[in-house]
PDB file of C-alpha atoms and ligand atoms in Angstrom:
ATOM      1  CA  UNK A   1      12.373  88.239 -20.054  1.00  0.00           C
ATOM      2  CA  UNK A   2      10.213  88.162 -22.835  1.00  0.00           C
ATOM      3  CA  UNK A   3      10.569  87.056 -26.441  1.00  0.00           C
ATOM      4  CA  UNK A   4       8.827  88.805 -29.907  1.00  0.00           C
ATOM      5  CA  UNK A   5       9.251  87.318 -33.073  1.00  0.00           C
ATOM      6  CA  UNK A   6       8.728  88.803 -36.475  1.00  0.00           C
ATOM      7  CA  UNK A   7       9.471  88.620 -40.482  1.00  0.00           C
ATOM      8  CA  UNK A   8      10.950  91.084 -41.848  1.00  0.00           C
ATOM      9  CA  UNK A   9      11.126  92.417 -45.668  1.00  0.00           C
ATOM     10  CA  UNK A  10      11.550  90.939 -48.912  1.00  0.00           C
ATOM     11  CA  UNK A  11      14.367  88.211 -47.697  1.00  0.00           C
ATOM     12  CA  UNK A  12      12.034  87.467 -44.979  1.00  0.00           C
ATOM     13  CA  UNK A  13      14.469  88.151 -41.493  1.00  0.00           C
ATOM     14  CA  UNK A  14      14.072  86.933 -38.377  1.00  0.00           C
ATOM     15  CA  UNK A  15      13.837  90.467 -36.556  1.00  0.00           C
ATOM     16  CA  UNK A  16      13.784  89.464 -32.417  1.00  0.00           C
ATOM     17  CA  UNK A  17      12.895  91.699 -29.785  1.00  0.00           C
ATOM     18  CA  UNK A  18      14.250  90.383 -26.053  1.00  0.00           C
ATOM     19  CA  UNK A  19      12.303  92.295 -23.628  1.00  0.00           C
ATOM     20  CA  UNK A  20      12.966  92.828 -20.013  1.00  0.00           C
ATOM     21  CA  UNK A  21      10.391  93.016 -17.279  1.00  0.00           C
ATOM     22  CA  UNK A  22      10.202  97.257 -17.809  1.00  0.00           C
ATOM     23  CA  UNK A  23       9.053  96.783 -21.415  1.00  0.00           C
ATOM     24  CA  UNK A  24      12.686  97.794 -22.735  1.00  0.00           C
ATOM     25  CA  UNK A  25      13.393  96.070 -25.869  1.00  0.00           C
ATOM     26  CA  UNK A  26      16.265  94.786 -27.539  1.00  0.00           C
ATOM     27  CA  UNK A  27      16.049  94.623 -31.113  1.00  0.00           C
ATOM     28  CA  UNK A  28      18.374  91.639 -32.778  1.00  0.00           C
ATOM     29  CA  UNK A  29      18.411  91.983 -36.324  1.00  0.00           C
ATOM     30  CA  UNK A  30      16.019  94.710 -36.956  1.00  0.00           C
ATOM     31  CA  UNK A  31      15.920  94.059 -40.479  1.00  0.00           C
ATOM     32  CA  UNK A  32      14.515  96.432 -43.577  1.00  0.00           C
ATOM     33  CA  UNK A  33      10.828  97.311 -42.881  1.00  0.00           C
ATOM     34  CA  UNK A  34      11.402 100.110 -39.847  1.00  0.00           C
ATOM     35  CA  UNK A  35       7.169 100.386 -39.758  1.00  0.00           C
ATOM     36  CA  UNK A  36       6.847  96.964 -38.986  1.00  0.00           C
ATOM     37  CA  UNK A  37       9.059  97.313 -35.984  1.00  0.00           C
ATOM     38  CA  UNK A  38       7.401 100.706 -34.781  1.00  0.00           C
ATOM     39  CA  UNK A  39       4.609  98.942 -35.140  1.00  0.00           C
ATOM     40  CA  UNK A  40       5.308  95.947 -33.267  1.00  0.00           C
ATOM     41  CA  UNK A  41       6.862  98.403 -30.326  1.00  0.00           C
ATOM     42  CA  UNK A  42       3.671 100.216 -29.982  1.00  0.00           C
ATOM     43  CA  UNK A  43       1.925  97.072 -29.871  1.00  0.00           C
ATOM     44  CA  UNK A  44       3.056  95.749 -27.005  1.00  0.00           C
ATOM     45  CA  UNK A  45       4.060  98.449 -25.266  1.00  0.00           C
ATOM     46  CA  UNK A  46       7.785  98.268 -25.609  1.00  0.00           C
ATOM     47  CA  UNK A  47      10.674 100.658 -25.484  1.00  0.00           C
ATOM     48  CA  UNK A  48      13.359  99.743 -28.058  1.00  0.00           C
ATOM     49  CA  UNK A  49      16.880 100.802 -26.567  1.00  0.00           C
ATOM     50  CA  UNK A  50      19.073  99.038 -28.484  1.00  0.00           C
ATOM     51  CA  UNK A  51      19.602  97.408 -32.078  1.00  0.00           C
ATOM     52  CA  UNK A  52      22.042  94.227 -32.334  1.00  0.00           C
ATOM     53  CA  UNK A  53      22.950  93.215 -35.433  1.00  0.00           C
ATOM     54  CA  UNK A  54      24.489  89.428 -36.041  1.00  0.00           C
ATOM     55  CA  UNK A  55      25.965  91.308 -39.370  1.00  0.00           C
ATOM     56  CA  UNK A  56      25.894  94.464 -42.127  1.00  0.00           C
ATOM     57  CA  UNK A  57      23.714  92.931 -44.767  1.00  0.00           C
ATOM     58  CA  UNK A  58      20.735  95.099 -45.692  1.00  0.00           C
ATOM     59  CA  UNK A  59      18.343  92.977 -44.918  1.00  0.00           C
ATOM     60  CA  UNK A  60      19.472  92.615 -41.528  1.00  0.00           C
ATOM     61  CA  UNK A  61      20.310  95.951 -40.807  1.00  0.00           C
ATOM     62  CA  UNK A  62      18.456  98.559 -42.865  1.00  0.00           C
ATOM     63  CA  UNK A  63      15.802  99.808 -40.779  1.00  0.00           C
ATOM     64  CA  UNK A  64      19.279 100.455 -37.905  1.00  0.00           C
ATOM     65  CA  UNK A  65      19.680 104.411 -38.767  1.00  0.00           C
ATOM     66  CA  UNK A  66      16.103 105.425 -38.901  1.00  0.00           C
ATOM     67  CA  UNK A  67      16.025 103.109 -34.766  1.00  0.00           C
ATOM     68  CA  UNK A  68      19.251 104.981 -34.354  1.00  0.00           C
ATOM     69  CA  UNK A  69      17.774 108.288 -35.130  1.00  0.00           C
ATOM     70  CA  UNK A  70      15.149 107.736 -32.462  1.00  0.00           C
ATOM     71  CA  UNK A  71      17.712 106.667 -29.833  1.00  0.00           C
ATOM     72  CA  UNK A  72      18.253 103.239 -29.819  1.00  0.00           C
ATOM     73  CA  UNK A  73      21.801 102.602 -29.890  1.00  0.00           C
ATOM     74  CA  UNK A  74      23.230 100.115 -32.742  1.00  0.00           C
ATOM     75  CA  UNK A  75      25.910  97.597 -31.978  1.00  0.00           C
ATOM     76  CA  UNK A  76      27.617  95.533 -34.516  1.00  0.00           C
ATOM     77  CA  UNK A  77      31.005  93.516 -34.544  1.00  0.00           C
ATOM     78  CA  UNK A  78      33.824  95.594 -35.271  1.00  0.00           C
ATOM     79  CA  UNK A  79      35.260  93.786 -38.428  1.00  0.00           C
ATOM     80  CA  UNK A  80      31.475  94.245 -40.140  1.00  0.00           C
ATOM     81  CA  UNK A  81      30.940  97.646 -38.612  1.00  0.00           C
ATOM     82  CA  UNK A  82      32.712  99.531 -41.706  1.00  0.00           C
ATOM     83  CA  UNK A  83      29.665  97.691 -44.387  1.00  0.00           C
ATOM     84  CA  UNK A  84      27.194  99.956 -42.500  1.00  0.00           C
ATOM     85  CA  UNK A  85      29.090 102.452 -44.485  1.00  0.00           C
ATOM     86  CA  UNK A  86      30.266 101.130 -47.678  1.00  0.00           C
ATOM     87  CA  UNK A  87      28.626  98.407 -50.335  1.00  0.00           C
ATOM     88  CA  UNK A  88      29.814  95.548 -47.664  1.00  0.00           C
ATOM     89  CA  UNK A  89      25.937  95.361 -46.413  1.00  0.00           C
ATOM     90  CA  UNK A  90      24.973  94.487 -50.283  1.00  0.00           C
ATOM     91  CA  UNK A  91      22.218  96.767 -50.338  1.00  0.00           C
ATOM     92  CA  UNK A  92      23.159  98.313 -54.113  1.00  0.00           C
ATOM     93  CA  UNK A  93      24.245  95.006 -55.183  1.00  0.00           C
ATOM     94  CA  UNK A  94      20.518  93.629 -54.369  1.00  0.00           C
ATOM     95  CA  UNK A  95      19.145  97.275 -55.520  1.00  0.00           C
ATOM     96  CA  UNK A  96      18.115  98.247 -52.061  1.00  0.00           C
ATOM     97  CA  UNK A  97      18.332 101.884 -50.848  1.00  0.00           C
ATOM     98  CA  UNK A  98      20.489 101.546 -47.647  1.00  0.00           C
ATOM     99  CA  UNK A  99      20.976 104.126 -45.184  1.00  0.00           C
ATOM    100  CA  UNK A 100      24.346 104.015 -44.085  1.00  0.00           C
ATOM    101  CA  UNK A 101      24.932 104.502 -40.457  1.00  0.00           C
ATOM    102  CA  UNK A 102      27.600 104.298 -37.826  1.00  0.00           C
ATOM    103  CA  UNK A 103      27.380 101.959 -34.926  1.00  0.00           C
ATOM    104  CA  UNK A 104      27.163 103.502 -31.779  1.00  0.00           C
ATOM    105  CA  UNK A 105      29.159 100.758 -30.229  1.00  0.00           C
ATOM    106  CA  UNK A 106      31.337  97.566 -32.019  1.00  0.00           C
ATOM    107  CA  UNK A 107      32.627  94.513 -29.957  1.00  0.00           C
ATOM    108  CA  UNK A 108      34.629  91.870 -30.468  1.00  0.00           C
ATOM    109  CA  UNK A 109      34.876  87.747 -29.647  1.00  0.00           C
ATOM    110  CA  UNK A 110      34.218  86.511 -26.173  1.00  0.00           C
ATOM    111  CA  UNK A 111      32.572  90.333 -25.241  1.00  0.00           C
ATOM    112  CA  UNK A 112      29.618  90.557 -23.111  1.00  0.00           C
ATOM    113  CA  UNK A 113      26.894  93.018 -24.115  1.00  0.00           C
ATOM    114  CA  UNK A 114      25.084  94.299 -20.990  1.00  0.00           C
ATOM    115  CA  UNK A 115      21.579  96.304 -22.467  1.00  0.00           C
ATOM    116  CA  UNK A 116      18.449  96.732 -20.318  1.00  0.00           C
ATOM    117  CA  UNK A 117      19.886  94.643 -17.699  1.00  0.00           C
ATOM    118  CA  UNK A 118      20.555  91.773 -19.938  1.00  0.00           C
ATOM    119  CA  UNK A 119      23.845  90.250 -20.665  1.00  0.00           C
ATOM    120  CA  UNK A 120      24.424  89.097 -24.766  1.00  0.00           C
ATOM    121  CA  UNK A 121      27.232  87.259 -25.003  1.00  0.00           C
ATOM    122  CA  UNK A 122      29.215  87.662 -27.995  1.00  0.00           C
ATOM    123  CA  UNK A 123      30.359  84.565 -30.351  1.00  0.00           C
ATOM    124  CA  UNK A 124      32.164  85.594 -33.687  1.00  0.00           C
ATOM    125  CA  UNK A 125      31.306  82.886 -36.535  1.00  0.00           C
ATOM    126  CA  UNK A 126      32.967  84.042 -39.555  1.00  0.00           C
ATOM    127  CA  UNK A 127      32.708  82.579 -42.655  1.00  0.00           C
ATOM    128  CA  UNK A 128      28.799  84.467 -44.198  1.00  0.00           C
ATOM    129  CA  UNK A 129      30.957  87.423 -43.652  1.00  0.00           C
ATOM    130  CA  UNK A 130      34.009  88.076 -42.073  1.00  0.00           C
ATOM    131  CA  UNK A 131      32.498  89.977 -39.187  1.00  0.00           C
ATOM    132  CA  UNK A 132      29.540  87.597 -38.334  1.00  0.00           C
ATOM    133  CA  UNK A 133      28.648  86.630 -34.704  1.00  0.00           C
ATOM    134  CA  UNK A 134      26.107  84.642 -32.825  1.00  0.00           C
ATOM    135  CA  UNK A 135      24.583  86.229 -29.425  1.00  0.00           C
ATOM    136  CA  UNK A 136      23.916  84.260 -26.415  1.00  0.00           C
ATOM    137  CA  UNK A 137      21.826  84.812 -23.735  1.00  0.00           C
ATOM    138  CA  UNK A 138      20.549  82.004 -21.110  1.00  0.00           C
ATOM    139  CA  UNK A 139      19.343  79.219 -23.097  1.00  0.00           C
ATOM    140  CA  UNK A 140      19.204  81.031 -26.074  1.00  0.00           C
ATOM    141  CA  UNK A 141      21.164  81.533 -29.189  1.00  0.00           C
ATOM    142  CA  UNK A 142      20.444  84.212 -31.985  1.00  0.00           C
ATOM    143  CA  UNK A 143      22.906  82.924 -35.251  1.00  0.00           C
ATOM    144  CA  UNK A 144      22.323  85.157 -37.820  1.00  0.00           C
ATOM    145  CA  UNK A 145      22.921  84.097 -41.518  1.00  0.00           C
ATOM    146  CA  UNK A 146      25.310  81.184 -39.395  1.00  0.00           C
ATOM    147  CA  UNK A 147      23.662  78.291 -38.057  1.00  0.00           C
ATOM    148  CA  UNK A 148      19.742  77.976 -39.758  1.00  0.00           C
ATOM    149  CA  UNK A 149      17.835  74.637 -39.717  1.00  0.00           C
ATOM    150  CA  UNK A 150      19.606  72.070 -41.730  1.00  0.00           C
ATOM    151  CA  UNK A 151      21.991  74.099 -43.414  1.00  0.00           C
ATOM    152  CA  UNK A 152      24.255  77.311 -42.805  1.00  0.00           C
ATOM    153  CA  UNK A 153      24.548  80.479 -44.823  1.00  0.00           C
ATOM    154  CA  UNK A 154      26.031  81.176 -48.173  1.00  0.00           C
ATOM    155  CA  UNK A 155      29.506  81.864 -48.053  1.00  0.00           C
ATOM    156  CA  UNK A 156      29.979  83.325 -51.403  1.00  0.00           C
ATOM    157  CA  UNK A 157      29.206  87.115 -50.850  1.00  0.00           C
ATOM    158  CA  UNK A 158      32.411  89.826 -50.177  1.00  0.00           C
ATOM    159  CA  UNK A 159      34.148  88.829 -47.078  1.00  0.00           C
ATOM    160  CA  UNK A 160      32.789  85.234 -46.808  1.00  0.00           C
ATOM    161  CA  UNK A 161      34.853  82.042 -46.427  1.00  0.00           C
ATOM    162  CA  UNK A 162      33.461  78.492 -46.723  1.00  0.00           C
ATOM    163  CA  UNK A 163      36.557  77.096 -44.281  1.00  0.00           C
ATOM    164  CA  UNK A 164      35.320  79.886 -41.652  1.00  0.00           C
ATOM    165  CA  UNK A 165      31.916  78.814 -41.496  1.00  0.00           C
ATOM    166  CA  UNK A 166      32.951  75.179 -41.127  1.00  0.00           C
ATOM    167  CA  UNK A 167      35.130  76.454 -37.827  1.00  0.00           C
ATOM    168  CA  UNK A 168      32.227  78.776 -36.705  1.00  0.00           C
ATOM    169  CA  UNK A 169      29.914  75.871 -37.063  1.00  0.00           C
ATOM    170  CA  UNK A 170      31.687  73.452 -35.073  1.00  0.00           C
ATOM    171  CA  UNK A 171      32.312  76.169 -32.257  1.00  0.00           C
ATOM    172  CA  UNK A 172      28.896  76.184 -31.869  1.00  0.00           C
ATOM    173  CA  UNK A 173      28.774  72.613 -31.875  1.00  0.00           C
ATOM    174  CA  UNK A 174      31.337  72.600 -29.433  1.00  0.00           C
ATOM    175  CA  UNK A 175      29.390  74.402 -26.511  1.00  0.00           C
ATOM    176  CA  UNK A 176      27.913  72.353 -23.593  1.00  0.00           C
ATOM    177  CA  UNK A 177      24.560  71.639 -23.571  1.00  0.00           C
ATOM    178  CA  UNK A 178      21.183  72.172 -25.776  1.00  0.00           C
ATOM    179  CA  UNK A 179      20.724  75.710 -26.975  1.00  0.00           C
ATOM    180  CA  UNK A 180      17.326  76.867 -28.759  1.00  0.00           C
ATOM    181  CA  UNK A 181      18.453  78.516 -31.869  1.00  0.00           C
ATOM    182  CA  UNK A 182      16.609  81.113 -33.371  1.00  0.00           C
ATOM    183  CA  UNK A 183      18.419  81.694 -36.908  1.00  0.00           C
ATOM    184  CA  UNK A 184      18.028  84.854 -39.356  1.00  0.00           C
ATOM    185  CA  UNK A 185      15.704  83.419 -41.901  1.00  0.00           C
ATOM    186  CA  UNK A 186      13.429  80.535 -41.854  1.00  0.00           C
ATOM    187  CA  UNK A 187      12.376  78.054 -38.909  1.00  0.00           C
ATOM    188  CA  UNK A 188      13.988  77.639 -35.529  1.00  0.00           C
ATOM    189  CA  UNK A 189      15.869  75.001 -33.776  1.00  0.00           C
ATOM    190  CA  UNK A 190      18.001  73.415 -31.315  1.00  0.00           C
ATOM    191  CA  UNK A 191      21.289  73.091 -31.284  1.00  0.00           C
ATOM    192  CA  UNK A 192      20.823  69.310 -30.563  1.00  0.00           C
ATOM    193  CA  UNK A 193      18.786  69.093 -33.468  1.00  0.00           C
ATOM    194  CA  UNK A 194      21.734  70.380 -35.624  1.00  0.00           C
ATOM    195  CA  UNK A 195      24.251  68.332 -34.090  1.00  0.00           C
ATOM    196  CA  UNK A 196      22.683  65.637 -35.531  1.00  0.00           C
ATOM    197  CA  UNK A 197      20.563  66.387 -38.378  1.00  0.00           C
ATOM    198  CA  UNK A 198      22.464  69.812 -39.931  1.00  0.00           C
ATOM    199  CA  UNK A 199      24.715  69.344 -43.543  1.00  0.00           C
ATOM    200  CA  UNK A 200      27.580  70.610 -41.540  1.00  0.00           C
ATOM    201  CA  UNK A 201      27.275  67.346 -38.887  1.00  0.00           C
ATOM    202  CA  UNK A 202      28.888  65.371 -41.525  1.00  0.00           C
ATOM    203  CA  UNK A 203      32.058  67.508 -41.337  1.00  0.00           C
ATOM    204  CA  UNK A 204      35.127  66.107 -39.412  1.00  0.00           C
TER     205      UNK A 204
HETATM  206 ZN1  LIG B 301      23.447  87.955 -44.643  1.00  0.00          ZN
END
C-alpha cells in the first residue's frame, strides 16, 4: 500500500490517494481542483476507483461528480450524504460553484469499507458537521475537518455542535495505541502527539 499526498484548492485540502499494489487508487477527500487529481493519477500511474469523503463541504468534495462521472464510485456518511445535494456542503455560502452529486454508496458508524482490497474502517465524529467521520486503515487515520494538529475544526457551520466534537475527540483519544493522523488541512500528526499537546487534551 502506497500513500500520495496533495493540496487541494483555495482552502488548501488534504486530498489522499491510498494505493494498492495494482495501482488502484482510493481518493480520500478529493477536494475542489478535479485537474490536479487527474493529474496526479496520470502521474503515477494510478487508477482512481473510489472517492471517500470524511464530509459534504465543497472544499472537500467538489471535484466528487466530475470522479464520479468517470467511474469512481463516491462514498460519504449517510447523515452528510443529503449536503451533496443541497447548500449543506457550503459551496454558495463561500461563492463556490458546486456540482451536486449523489453518493453511490453511504455508511454508517462502526462500518467497514472494503475498496481495492483495502478495508476503511468507519469512525463517525460529529460535531464539524453532523455527518463527519474519521477512516481507519492499519496504522493510519484520515480525520477530516475533526482532529488537525493542535486544534479541531470549527463547529459553527449548519449541522455542527461544539459538545459533539468534544465526544468525537475523545473517541479518538480513546483508541489503543499511536495512530499517524493525516488531517484535512494543514500538517500531520500522531495521535500521541494530540493526546498530549492538542486544545482538546485539556478537556475532562
Ligand atoms: Zn469542512
Amino acid at each position: 500500500m502506497k500513500l500520495y499526498h496533495l493540496i487541494t484548492g483555495l482552502l488548501r485540502v488534504n486530498t489522499y490517494f491510498v494505493v494498492n499494489d495494482n495501482g488502484d487508487a482510493v481518493v480520500i477527500d478529493s477536494g475542489e481542483n478535479y485537474k490536479k487529481i487527474k493529474e496526479t493519477e496520470k502521474t503515477y500511474g494510478l487508477k482512481i476507483k473510489a472517492v471517500l469523503l470524511t464530509h459534504a463541504h465543497f472544499d472537500h468534495s467538489g471535484s466528487a461528480k466530475k470522479l464520479q462521472d468517470d467511474g469512481a464510485k463516491v462514498y460519504i456518511s449517510k447523515i452528510d450524504a443529503p449536503k451533496l445535494l443541497n447548500d449543506g456542503n457550503l459551496g454558495y455560502r463561500f461563492g463556490r460553484k458546486f456540482e451536486c452529486l449523489t453518493a453511490d454508496y453511504t455508511f454508517e458508524d462502526g462500518d467497514t469499507i472494503t475498496v481495492c482490497g483495502m478495508d476503511f474502517k468507519v469512525m463517525a465524529t460529529p460535531g464539524h458537521t453532523d455527518g463527519s467521520v474519521c477512516f481507519i486503515i492499519n496504522d493510519m487515520i484520515f480525520s477530516g475537518d475533526t482532529l488537525f494538529n493542535g486544534c479541531v475544526g470549527r463547529t459553527d457551520f449548519p449541522s455542527g455542535n461544539s459538545a459533539d466534537m468534544i465526544s468525537s475527540v475523545k473517541k479518538l483519544f480513546a483508541l489503543d495505541g499511536n495512530y499517524r493522523v493525516y488531517p484535512g488541512h494543514d500538517e500531520f500528526t500522531t495521535l500521541d502527539y494530540e493526546r498530549k499537546f492538542n486544545l482538546m487534551a485539556e478537556y475532562d
